[in-house]
XYZ file of N, CA and C in Angstrom:
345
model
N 55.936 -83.559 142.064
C 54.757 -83.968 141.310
C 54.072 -82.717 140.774
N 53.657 -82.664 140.119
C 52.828 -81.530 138.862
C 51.748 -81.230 139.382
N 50.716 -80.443 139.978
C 49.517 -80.674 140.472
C 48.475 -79.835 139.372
N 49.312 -79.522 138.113
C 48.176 -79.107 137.447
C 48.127 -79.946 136.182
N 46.975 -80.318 135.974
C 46.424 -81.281 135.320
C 45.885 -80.336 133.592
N 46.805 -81.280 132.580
C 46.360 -80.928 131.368
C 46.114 -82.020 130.651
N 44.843 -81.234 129.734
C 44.275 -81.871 128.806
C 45.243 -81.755 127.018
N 45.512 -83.043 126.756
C 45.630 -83.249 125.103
C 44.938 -83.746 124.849
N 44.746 -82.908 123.042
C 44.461 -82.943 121.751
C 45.271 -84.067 121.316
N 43.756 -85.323 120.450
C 44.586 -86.429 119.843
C 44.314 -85.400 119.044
N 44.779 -86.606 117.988
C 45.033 -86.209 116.272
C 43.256 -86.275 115.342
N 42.484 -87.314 116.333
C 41.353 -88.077 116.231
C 40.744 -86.301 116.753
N 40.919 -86.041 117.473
C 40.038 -84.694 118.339
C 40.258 -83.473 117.200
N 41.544 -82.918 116.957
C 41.421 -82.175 116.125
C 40.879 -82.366 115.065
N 40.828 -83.570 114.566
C 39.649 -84.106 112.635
C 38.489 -83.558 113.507
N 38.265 -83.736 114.248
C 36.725 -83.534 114.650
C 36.446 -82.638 115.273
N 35.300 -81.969 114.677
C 34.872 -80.685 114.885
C 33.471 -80.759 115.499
N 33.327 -81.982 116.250
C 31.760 -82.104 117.322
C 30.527 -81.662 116.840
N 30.494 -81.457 115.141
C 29.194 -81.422 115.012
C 28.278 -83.045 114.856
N 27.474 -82.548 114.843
C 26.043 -83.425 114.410
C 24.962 -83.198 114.285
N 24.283 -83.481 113.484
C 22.800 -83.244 113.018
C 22.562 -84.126 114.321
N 21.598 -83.190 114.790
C 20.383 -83.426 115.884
C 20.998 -83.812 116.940
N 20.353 -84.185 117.965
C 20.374 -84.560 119.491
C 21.781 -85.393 119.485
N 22.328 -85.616 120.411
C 24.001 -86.531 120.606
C 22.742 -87.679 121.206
N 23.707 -89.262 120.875
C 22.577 -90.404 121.596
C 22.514 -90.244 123.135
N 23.417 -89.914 123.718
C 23.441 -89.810 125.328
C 21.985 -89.050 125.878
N 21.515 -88.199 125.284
C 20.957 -86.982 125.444
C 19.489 -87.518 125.840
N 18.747 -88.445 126.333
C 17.725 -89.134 126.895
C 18.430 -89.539 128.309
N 19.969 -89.768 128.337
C 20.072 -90.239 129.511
C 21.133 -89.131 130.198
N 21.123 -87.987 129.661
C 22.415 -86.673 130.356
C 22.247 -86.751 131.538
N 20.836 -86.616 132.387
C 20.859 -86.583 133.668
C 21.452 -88.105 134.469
N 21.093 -88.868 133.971
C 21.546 -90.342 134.710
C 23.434 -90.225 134.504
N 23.968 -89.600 133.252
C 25.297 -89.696 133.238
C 25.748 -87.985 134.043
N 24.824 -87.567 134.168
C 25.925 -86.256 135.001
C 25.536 -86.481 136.694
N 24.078 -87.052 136.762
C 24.448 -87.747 137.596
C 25.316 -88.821 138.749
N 26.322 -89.889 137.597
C 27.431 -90.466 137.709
C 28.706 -89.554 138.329
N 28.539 -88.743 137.022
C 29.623 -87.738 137.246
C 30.192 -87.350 137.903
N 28.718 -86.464 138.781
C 28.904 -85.752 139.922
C 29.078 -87.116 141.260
N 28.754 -88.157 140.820
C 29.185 -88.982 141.790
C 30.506 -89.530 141.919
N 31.239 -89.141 141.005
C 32.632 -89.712 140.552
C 33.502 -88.343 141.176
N 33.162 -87.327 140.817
C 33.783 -85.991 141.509
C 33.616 -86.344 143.094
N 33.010 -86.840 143.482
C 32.319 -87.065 145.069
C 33.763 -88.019 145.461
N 33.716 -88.904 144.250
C 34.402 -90.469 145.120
C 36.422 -89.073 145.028
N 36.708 -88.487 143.786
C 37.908 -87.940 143.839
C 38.087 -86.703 144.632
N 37.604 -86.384 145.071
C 37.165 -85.243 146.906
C 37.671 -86.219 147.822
N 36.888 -87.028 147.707
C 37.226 -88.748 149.079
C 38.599 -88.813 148.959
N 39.032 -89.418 147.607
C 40.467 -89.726 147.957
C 41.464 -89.289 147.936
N 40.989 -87.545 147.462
C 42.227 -86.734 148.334
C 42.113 -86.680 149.387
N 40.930 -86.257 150.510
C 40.984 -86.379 151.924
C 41.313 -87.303 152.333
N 41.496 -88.646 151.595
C 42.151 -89.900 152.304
C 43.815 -89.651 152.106
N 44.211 -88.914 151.089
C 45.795 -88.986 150.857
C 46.057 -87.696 151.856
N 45.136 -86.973 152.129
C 45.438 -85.266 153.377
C 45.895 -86.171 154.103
N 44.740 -86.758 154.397
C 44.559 -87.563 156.010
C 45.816 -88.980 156.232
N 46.576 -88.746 155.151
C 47.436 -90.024 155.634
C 46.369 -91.545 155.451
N 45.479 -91.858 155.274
C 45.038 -93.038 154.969
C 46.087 -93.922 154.654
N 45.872 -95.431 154.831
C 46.249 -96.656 154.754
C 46.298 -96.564 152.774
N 47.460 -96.840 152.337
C 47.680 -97.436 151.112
C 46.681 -97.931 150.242
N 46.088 -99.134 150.647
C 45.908 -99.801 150.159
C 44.155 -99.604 150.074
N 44.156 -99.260 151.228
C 42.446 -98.078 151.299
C 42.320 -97.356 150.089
N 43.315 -96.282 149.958
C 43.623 -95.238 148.674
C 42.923 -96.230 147.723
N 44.050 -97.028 147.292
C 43.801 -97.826 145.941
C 42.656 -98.483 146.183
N 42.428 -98.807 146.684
C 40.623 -99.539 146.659
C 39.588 -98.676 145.802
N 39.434 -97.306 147.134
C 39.006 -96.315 146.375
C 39.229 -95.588 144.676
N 40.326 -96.049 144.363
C 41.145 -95.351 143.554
C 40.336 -96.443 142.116
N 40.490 -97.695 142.235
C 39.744 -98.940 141.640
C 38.196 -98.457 141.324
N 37.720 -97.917 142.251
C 36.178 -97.888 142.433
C 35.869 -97.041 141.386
N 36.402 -95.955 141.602
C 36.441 -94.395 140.829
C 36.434 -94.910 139.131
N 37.825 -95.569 139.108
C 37.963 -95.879 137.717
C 37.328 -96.765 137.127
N 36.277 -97.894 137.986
C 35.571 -98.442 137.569
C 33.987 -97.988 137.339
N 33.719 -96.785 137.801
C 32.472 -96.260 137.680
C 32.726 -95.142 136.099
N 34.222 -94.505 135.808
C 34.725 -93.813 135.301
C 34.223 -94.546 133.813
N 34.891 -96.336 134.080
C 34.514 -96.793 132.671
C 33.230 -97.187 132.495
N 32.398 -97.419 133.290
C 31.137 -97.726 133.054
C 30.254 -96.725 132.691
N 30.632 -95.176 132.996
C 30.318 -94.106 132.004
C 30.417 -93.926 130.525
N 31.660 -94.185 130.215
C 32.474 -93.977 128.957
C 32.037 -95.412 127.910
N 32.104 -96.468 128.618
C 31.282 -97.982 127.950
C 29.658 -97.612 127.793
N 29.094 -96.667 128.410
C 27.279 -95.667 128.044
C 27.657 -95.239 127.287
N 28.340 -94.289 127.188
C 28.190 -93.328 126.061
C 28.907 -94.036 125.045
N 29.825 -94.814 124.611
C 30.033 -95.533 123.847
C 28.954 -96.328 123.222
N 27.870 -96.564 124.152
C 26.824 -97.292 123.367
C 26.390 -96.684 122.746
N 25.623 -95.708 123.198
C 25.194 -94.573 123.006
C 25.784 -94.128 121.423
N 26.690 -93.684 121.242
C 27.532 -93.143 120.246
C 26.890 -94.568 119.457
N 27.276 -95.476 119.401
C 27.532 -96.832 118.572
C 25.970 -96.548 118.059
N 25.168 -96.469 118.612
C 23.536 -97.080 118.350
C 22.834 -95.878 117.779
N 23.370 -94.568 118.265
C 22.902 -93.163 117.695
C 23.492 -92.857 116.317
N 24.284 -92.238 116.583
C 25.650 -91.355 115.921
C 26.236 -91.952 114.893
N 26.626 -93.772 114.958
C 27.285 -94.236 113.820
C 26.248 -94.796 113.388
N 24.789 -95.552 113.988
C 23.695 -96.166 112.953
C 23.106 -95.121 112.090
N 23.131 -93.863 112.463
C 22.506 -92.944 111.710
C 23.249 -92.382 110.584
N 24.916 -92.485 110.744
C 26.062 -92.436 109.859
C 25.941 -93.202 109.187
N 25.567 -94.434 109.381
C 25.764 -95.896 108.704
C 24.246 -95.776 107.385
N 23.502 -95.589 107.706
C 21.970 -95.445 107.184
C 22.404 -94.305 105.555
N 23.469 -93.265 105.883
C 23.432 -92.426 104.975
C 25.040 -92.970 104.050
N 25.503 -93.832 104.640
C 26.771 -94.298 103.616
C 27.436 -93.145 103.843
N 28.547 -93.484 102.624
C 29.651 -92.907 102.000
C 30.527 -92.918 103.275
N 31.737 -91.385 102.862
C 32.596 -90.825 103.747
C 32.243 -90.599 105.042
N 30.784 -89.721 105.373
C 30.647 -89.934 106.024
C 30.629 -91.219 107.253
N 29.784 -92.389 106.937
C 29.829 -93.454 107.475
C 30.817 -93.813 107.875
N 31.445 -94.174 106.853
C 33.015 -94.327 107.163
C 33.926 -93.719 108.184
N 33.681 -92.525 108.293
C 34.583 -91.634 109.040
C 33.838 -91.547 110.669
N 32.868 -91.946 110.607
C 31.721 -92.470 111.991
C 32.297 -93.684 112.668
N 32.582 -94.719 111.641
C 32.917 -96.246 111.849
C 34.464 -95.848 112.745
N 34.991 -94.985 111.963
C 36.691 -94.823 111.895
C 36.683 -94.263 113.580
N 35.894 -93.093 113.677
C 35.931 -92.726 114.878
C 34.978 -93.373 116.528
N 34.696 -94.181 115.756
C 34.102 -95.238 117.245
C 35.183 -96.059 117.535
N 35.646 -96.963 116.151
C 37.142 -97.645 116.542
C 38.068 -96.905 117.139
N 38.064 -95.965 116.892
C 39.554 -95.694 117.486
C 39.277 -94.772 119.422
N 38.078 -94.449 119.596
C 37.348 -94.519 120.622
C 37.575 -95.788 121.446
N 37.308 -97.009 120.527
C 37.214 -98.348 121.360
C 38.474 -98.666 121.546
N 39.362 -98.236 120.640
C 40.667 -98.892 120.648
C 41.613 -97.729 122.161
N 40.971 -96.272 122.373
C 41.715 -95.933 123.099
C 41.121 -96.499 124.706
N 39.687 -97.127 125.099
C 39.673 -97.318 126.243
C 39.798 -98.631 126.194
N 40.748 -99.226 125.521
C 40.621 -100.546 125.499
C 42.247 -100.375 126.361
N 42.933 -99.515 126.186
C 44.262 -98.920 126.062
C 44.400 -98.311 127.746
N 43.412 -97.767 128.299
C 43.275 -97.281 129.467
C 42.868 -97.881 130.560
C-alpha cells in the first residue's frame, strides 16, 4: 500500500486561478468550518490508532462512515456558500464571467455527487 498521499490537478483546477473580488462566501463562517476540520483530523488520528491497535473491522468502518459524513457536510457549506456568494454575485454581473461561475459550481456539484 502507498502511504504517501497525493493531490491532483483537475482540468476544472488548472482554468482556475482562485481569484475573486472580495471576501470568499465561507469567510463569516471560517472559524465554524476549521473548526469541523480540526475535528475531522481528530476523528482520522482515531482511526489510525484503531487500525495500530488491531480494532474490530467493522468498528474501523463505522468510524470511517462518520469521518466521511462530517467530511461532506463541510464541502455541502461551502458549496452553499460558493452558490449564494461567489456565483449570485457572478450571476448579478452576466456575461462570461457568470457563466464560467455557473460552469464551475456544476461541475463542483457534479464531482461530490461522484464521491
Amino acid at each position: 500500500m502507498n502511504d504517501q498521499l497525493t493531490l491532483t490537478e483537475t482540468p476544472q483546477d488548472a482554468a482556475h486561478d482562485g481569484s475573486h473580488e472580495g471576501p470568499h462566501g465561507y469567510i463569516s463562517d471560517k472559524d465554524k468550518y476549521l473548526q469541523r476540520l480540526k475535528r475531522i483530523e481528530g476523528q482520522a488520528r482515531g482511526i489510525s490508532r484503531m487500525v495500530d491497535d488491531e480494532k474490530y473491522c467493522i468498528d474501523i468502518l463505522t468510524q470511517i462512515s462518520a469521518m466521511t459524513s462530517a467530511l461532506q457536510a463541510v464541502g455541502l457549506g461551502l458549496l452553499n456558500d460558493h452558490l449564494g456568494h461567489c456565483v449570485v454575485d457572478a450571476a448579478r454581473m452576466d456575461g462570461p464571467e457568470a457563466q464560467a461561475k455557473i460552469k464551475e459550481a456544476s461541475d463542483a456539484i457534479a464531482r461530490m455527487v461522484k464521491s
